Coordinates of C-alpha atoms in Angstrom, one line a residue:
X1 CA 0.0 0.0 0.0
X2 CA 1.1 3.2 -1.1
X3 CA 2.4 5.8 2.3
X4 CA -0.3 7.7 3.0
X5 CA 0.6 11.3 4.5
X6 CA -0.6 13.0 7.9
X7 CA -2.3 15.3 5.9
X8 CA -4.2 13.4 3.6
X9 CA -4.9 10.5 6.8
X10 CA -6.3 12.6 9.5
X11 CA -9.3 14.1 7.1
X12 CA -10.0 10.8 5.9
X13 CA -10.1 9.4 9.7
X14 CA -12.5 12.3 10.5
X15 CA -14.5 12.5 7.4
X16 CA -14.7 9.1 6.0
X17 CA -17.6 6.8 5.8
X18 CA -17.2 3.7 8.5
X19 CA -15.4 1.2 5.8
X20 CA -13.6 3.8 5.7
X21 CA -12.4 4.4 9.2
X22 CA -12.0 1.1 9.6
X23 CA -9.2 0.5 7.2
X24 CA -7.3 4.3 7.7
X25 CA -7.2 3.7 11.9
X26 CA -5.3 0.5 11.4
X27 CA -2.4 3.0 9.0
X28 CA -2.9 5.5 11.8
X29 CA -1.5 3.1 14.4
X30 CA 1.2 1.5 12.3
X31 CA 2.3 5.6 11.0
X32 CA 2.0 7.0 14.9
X33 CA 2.7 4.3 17.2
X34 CA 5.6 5.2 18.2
X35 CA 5.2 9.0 18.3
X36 CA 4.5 10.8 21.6
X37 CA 3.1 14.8 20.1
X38 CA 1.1 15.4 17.2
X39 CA 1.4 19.3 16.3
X40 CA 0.0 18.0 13.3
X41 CA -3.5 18.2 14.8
X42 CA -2.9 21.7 16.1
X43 CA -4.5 23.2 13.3
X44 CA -8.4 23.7 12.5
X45 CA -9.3 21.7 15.4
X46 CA -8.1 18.0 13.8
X47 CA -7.6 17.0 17.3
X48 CA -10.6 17.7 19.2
X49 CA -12.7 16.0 15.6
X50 CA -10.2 13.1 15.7
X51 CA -10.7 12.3 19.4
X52 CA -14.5 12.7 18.9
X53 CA -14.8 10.3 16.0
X54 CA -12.6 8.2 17.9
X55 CA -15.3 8.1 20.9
X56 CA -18.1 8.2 18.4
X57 CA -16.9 4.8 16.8
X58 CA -16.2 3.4 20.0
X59 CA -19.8 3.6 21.1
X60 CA -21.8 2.4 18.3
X61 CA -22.8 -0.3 18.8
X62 CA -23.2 -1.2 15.4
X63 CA -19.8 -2.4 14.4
X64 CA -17.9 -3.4 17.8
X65 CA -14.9 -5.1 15.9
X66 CA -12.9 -1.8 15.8
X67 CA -13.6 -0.7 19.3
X68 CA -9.9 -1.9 20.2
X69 CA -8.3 0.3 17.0
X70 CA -10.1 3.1 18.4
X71 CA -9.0 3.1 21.7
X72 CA -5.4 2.3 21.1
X73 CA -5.5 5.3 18.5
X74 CA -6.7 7.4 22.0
X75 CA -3.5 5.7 23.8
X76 CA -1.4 7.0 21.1
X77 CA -3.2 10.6 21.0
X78 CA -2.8 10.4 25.0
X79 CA 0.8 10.8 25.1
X80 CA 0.4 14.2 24.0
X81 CA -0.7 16.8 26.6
X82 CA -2.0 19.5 24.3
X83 CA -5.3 20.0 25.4
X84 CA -6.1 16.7 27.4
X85 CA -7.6 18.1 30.2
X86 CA -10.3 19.8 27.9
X87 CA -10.5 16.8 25.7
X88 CA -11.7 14.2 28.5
X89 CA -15.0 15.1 29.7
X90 CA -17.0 12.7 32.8
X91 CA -18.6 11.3 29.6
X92 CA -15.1 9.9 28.0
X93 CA -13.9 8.3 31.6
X94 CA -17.2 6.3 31.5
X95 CA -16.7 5.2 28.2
X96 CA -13.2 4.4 28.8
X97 CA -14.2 2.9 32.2
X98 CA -16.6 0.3 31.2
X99 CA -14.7 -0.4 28.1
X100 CA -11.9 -1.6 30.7
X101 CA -14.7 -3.5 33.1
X102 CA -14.7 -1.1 36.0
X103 CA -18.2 0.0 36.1
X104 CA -21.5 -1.3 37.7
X105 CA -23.0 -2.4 34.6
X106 CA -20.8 -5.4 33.1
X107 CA -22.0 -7.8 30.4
X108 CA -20.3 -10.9 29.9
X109 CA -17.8 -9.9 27.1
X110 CA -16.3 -7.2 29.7
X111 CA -16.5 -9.7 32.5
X112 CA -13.8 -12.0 30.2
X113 CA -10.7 -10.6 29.2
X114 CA -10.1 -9.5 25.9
X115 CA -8.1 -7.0 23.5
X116 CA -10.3 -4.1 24.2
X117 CA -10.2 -4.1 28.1
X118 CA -6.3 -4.4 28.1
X119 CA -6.3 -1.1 26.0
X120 CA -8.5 0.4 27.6
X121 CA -6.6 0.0 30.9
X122 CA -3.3 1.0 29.3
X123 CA -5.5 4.3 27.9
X124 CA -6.1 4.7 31.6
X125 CA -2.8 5.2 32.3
X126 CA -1.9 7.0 30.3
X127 CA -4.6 9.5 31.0
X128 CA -3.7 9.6 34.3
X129 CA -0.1 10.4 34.0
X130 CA -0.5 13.2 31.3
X131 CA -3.8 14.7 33.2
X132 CA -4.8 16.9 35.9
X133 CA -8.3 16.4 35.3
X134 CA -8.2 13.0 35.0
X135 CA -5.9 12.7 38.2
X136 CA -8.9 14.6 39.8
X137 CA -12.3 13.0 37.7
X138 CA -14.7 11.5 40.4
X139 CA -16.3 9.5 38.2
X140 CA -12.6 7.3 38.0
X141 CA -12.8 8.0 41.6
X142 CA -15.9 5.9 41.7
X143 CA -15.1 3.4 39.7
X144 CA -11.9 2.8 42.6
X145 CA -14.3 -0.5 44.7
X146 CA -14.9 -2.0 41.1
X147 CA -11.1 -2.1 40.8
X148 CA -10.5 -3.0 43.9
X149 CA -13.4 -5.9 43.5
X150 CA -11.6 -6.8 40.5
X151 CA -8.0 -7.2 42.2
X152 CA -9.6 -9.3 45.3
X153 CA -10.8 -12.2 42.8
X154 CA -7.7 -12.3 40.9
X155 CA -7.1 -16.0 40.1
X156 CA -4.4 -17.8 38.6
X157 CA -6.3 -17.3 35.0
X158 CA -6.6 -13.3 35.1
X159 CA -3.8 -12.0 32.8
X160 CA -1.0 -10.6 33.5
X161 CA -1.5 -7.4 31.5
X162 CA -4.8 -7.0 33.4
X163 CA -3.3 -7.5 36.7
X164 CA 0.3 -5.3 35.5
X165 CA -2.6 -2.4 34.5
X166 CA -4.4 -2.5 37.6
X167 CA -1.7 -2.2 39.5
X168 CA -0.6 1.1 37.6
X169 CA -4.1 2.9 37.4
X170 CA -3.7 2.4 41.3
X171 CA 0.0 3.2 41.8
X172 CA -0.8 6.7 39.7
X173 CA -4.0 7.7 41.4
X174 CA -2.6 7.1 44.7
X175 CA 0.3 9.3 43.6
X176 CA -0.7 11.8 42.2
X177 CA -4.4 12.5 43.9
X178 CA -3.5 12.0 47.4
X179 CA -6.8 12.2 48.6
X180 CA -7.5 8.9 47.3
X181 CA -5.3 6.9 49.5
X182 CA -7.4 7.1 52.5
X183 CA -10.2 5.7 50.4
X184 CA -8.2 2.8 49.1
X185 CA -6.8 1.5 52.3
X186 CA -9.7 2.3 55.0
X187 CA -12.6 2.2 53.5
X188 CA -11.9 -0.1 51.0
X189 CA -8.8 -2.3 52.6
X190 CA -6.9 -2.3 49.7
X191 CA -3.4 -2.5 51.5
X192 CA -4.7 -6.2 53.1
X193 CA -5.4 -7.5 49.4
X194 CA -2.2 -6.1 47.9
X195 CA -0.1 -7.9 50.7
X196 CA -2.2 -11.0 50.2
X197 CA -1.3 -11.2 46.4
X198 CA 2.8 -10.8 47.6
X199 CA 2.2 -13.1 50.2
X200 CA 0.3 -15.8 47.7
X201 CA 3.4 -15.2 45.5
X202 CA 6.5 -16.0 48.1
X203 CA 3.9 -19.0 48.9
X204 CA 4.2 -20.3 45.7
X205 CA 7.6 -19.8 44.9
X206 CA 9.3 -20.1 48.3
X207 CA 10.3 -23.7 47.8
X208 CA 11.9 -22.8 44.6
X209 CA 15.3 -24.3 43.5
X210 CA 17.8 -21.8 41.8
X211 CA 16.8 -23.5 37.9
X212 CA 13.4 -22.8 38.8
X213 CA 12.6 -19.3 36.2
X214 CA 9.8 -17.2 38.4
X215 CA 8.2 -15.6 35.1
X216 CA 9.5 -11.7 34.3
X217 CA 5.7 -10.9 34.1
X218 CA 4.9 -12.3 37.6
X219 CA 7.9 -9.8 39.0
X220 CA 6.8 -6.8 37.1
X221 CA 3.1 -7.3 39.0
X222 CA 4.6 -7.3 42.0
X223 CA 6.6 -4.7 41.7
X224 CA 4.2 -2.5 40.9
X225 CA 2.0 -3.9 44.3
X226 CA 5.1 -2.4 46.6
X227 CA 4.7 0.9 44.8
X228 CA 0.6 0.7 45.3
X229 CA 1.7 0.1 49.2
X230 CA 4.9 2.4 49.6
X231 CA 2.1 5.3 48.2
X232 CA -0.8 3.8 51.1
X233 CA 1.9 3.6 54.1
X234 CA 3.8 6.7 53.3
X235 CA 1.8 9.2 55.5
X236 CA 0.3 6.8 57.6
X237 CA -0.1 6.9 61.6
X238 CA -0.6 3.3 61.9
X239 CA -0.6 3.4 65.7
X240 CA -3.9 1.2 66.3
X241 CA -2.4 -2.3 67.4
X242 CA -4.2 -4.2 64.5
X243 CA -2.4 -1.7 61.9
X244 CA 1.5 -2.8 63.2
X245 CA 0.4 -6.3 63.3
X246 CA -0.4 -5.5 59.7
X247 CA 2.6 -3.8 59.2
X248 CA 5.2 -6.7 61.0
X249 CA 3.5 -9.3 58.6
X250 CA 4.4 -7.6 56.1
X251 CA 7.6 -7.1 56.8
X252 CA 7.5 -10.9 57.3
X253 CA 6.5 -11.2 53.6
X254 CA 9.2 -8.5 52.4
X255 CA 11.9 -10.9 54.4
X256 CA 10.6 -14.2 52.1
X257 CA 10.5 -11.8 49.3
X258 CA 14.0 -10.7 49.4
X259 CA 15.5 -14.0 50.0
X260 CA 13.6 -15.8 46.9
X261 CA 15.7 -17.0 44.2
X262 CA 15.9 -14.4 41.0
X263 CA 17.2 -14.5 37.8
X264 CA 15.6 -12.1 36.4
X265 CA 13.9 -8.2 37.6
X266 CA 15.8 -8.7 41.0
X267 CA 17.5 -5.1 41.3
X268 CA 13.6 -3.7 40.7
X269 CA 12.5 -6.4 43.3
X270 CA 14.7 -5.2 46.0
X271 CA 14.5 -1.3 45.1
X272 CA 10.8 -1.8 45.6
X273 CA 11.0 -3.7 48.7
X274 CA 14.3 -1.0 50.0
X275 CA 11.5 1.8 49.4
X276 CA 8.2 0.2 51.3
X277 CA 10.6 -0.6 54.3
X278 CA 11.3 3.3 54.4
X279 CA 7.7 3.5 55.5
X280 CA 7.0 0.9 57.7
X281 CA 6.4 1.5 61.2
X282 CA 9.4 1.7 63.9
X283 CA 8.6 -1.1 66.4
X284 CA 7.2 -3.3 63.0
X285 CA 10.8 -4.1 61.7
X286 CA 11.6 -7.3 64.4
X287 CA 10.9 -9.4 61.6
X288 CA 13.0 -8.8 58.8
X289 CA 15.5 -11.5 60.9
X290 CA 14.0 -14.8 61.6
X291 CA 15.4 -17.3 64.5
X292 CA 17.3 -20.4 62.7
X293 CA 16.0 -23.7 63.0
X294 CA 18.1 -25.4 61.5
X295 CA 21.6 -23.9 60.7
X296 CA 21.2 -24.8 57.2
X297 CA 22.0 -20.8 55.9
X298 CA 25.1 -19.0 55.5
X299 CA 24.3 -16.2 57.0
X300 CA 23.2 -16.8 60.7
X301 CA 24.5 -14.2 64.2
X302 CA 23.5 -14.9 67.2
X303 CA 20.8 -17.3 66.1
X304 CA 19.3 -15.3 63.6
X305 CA 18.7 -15.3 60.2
X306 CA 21.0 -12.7 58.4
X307 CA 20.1 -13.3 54.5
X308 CA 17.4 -10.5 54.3
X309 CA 20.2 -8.2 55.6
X310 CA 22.9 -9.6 53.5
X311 CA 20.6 -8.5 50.4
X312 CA 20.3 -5.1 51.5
X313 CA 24.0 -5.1 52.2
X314 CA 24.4 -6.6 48.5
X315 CA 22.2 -3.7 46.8
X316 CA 24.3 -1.1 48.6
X317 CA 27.2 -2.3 47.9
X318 CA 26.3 -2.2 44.0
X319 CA 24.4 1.6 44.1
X320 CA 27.6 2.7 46.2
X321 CA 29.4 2.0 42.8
X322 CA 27.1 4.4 40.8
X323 CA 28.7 7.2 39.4
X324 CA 25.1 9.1 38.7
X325 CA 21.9 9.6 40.3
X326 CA 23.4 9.1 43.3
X327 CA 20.5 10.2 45.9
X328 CA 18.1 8.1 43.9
X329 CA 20.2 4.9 44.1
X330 CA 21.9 5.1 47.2
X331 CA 19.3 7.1 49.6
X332 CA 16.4 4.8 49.9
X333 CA 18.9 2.0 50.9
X334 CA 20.9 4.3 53.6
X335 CA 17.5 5.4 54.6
X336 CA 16.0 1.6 55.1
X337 CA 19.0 0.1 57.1
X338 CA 19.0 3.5 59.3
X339 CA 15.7 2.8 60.1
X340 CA 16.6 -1.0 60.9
X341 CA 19.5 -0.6 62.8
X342 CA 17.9 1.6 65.3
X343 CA 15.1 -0.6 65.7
X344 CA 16.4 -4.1 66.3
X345 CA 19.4 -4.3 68.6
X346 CA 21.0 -7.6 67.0
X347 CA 20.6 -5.9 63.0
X348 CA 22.7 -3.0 64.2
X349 CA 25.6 -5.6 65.8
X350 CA 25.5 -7.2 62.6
X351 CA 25.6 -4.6 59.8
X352 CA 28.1 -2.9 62.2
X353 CA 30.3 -6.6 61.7
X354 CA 29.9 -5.9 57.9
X355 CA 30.4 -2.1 57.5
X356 CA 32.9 -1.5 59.9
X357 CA 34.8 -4.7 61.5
X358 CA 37.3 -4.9 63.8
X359 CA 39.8 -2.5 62.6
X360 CA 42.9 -3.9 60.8
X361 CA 43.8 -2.0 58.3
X362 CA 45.4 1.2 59.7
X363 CA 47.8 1.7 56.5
X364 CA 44.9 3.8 54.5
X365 CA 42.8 6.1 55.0
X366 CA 39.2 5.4 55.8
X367 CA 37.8 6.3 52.2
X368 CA 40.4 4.7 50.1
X369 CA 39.9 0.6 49.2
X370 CA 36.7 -1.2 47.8
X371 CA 35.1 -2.1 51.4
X372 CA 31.4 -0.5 52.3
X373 CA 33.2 1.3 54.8
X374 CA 35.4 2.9 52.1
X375 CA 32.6 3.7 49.8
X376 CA 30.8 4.8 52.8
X377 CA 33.3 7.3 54.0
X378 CA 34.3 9.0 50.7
X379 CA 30.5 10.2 50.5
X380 CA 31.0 12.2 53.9
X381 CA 32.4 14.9 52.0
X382 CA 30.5 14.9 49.0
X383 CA 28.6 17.9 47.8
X384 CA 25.3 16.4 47.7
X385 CA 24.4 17.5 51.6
X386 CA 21.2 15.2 51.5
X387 CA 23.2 12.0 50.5
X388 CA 26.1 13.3 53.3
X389 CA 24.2 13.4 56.2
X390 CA 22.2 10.0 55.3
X391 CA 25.3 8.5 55.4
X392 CA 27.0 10.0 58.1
X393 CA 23.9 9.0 60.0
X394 CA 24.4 5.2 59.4
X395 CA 28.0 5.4 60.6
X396 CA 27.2 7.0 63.7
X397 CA 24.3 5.1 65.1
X398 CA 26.6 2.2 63.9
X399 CA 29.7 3.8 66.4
X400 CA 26.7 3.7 69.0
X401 CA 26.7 7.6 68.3
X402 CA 30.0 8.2 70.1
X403 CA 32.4 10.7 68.9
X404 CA 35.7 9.2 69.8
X405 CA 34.2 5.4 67.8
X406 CA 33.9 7.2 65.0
X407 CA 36.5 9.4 64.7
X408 CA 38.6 6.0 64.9
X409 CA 37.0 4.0 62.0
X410 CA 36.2 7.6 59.7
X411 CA 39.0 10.0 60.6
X412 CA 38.2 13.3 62.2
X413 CA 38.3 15.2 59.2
X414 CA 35.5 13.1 57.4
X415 CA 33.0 13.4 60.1
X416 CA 33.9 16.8 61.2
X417 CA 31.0 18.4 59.2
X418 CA 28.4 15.8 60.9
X419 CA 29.9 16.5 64.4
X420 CA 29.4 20.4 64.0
X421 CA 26.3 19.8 62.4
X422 CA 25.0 17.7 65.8
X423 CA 27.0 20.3 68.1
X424 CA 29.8 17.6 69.1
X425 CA 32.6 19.4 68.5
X426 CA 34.5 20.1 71.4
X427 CA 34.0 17.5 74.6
X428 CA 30.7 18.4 73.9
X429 CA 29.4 14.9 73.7
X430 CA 26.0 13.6 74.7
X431 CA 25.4 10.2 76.6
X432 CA 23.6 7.6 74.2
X433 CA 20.8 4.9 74.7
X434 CA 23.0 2.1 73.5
X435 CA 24.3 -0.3 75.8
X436 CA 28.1 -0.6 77.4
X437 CA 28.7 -3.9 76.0
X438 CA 30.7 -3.7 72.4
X439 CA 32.4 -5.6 70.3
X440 CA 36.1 -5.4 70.1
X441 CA 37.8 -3.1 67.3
X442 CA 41.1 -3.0 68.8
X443 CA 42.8 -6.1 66.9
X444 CA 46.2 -6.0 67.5
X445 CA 46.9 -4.3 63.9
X446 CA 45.5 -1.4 65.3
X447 CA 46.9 -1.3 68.8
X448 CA 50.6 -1.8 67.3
X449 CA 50.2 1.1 65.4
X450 CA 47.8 3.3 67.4
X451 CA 50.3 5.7 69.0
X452 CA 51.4 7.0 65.1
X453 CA 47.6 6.9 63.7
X454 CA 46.2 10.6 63.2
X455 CA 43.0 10.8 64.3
X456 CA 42.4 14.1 61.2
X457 CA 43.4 11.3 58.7
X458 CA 42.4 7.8 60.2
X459 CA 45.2 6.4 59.6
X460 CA 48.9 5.8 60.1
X461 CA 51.9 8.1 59.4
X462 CA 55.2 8.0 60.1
X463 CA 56.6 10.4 62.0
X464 CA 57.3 13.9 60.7
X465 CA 60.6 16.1 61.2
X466 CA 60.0 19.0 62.7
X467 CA 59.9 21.8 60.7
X468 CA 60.6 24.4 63.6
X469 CA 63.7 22.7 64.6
X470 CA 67.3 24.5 64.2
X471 CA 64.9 27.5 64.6
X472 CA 65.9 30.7 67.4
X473 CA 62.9 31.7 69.2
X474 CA 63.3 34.9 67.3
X475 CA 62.9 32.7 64.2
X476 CA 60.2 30.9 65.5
X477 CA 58.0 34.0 66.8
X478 CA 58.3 35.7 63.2
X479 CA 56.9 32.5 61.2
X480 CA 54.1 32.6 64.1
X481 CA 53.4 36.3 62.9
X482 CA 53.5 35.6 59.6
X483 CA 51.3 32.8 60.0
X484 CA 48.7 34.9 61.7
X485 CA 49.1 37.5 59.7
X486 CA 48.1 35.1 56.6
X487 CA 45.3 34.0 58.6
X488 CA 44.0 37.5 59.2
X489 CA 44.4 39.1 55.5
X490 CA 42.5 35.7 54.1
X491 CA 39.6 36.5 57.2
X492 CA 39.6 40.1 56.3
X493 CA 39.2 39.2 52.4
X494 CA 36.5 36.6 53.1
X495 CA 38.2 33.5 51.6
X496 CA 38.4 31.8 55.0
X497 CA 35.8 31.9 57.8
X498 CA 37.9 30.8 61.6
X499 CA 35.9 29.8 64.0
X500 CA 35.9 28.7 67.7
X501 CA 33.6 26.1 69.7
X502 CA 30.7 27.8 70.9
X503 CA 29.5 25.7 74.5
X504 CA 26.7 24.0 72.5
X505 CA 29.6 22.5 70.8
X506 CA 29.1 23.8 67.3
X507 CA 32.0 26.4 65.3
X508 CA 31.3 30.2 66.3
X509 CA 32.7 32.6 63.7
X510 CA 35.4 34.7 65.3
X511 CA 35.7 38.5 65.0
X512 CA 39.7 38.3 64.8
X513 CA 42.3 35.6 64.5
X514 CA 43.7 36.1 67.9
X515 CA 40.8 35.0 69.4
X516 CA 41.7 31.2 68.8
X517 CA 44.7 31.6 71.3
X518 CA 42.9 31.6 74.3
X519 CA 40.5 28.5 73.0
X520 CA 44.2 26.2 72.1
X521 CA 44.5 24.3 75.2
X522 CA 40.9 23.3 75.6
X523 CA 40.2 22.4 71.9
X524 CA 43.1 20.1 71.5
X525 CA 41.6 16.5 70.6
X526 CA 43.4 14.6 73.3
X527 CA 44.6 11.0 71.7
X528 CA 43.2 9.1 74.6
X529 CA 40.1 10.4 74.1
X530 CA 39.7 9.6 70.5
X531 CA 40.6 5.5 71.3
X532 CA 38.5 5.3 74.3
X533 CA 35.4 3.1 73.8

């Protein structure tokens, strides 16, 4: 068949008889299926007549074989925001609604699942994402129990693309019209029948061997079910005792989920799972470890099950060696095991034994080498404050929060901004909740070196000639001068900003350099205080 052009196709679409239609929709969607605007229809209002013949074919009744051309020529047009909001009317979303089998009034050819429902649900989506009205139509509103009828009687013969779609008309409502996610876990107790569809798929893949292939489709559903959940639980207060019962078997099903066997979608998987545990409930965590019945797994402390753990440690690991989008990969993960480590005593022991064991090599500094505690420490002086502070978080609640701990394992100078950030600058320290029994970081790498390991640095260096010596006071007094003098013209010029430790232990700007003299002997970082645990 000879190309036909946009400007000789969109007339004939609009102005054609039926037979017509029929044969120019199918070119419409091979031409424009992969375009996403159409300034094409800008002029003489070809896009307002094309979306109404689109709806008028779709409605009669007459010829029904097309419906599905006509509504994946809407998913195309839908891509393109030009005028959407004015272009879908209450009357469209119905049309569009019971074309996808989410209204009252079924028959049995919507009940089954064909062609047309699937496009119509991927129309729905598309709608969604590209319009504020449609975000805000209270007729889709209404059609929300029909949906979440629809996803409570899910069976092993519902398609996937049904149940993929589903899942992404509710992950974009409940995104982007918060309103709605109040209505979809309480009065509708959505949230119980999304966990039961996880739950029903660790249950039937738990006893899986690593040639067993869980289907890509399967893991793309369930993907989208954590992002449904992460949108219902991340403004909840779920304080009622039936709510964190909720909320700890679910974390239950998140600890089966993450230690399934994968060979495909896994990194999704776990950023899913990494981003619902963000918004679970403190004292809900407990079971994300499980006690070991038989010691039949790798890894197992003090009785526990480690693997869940070992999986977030895994995914760290790999978004730590990101070179972009760096608060995208590696915040939700920081953010998770923060969260973990302060609730469950025997987590923090352990991720402490993975991120920063007893301390042996004294050689480098803290951020050079391929460990997590490496990759860890180079971000406490990146630029990117947000990702900074989420770090140096982890590392302190991992030290217990004590200065001198982490001064040891990250070297004073990487954890300096934290500690005037927190006011613990100084002896200003605060007593912590954790309790006095530790596990032992001197090994004896680090207590034959300890006396030569500067605490700025974290690390060992040999010892330094002096540079003052063969120096006469005299000497000695005018390189002082010129020092402060240097100090004072870079103050006076604003390149430099001195500061002294205020008494709530964070820096004061100074007015003049020779104010520091009288703060020296009670800001020196005494060594035994920085290797006292």
């Amino acid at each position: 068949m000879e190309k036909i052009t946009a400007d000789e196709l969109i007339p004939k679409l609009i102005s054609g008889t039926y037979e017509e239609f029929c044969e120019n929709v199918v070119v419409f969607l091979d031409n424009y299926n992969k375009k996403t605007s159409f300034d094409e229809l800008n002029n003489n209002c070809l896009r307002e007549k094309l979306w109404k013949i689109l709806f008028h074919h779709l409605t009669n009744q007459t010829y029904l074989d097309h419906r599905h051309h006509c509504l994946a020529a809407l998913r195309i047009l839908s891509r393109d925001k030009t005028n959407l909001d004015e272009l879908i009317t209450d009357n469209a979303v119905k049309i569009i609604l019971l074309n996808a089998g989410l209204t009252k009034i079924c028959d049995e050819e919507q009940i089954s699942y064909t062609v047309v429902m699937i496009e119509s649900l991927k129309l729905l989506c598309n709608l969604l994402f590209n319009s504020v009205r449609m975000q805000r139509s209270k007729v889709l509103i209404s059609s929300l129990p029909y949906l979440m009828d629809r996803i409570r009687n899910y069976t092993n013969d519902t398609p996937y693309d049904v149940k993929l779609f589903d899942m992404r008309i509710l992950f974009l409502i409940t995104a982007l019209n918060t309103s709605t996610r109040d209505i979809v876990k309480c009065d509708l107790y959505g949230d119980v029948y999304l966990i039961k569809i996880i739950e029903d798929f660790v249950t039937r893949n738990q006893d899986n061997d690593e040639t067993t292939v869980i289907k890509t489709e399967e893991i793309m559903v369930i993907c989208e079910v954590l992002k449904v959940l992460f949108n219902l639980y991340i403004q909840s207060d779920d304080t009622e005792i039936e709510d964190q019962e909720k909320h700890r078997n679910l974390v239950l099903i998140l600890y089966k989920l993450l230690i399934l066997k994968y060979s495909t979608q896994q990194d999704d998987l776990e950023s899913n799972v990494i981003n619902l545990l963000t918004v679970i409930s403190y004292n809900c965590y407990a079971p994300i470890v499980q006690p070991v019945k038989y010691n039949d797994r790798k890894s197992v402390y003090q009785g526990m099950d480690m693997s869940a753990m070992c999986v977030l440690l895994r995914f760290l690991d790999q978004k730590l060696n990101c070179k972009t989008h760096l608060i995208e990969n590696i915040s939700p993960v920081v953010t998770a095991l923060i969260r973990l480590i302060k609730s469950e005593r025997v987590i923090r022991k352990y991720v402490r034994l993975q991120i920063l064991p007893p301390l042996k090599d004294v050689m480098n500094r803290p951020e050079e080498g391929t460990t997590l505690r490496a990759k860890l420490c180079k971000l406490l002086t990146s630029p990117l404050i947000e990702l900074r502070d989420l770090v140096a978080e982890l590392l302190f609640i991992l030290c217990k929060e004590n200065v001198n701990r982490m001064v040891k394992y990250t070297g004073y100078g990487n954890a300096a901004g934290m500690f005037a950030k927190k006011g613990l600058l100084g002896h200003n320290q605060a007593e912590t909740a954790y309790s006095s029994q530790s596990e032992d970081s001197e090994t004896e790498e680090y207590l034959k070196y300890k006396e030569q390991i500067n605490p700025v640095t974290g690390c060992f260096e040999h010892p330094k000639p002096n540079p003052l010596e063969g120096m006469t006071e005299e000497q000695k007094e005018f390189e002082a001068l010129q020092l402060v003098d240097l100090v004072d013209k870079l103050t006076r010029e604003g390149v430099v900003r001195p500061c002294r430790i205020g008494e709530d232990g964070k820096p004061k700007p100074i007015e003049h350099v020779l104010e520091l003299q009288g703060e020296l002997p009670k800001q020196q970082y005494g060594r035994k205080d920085s290797d006292s645990e």
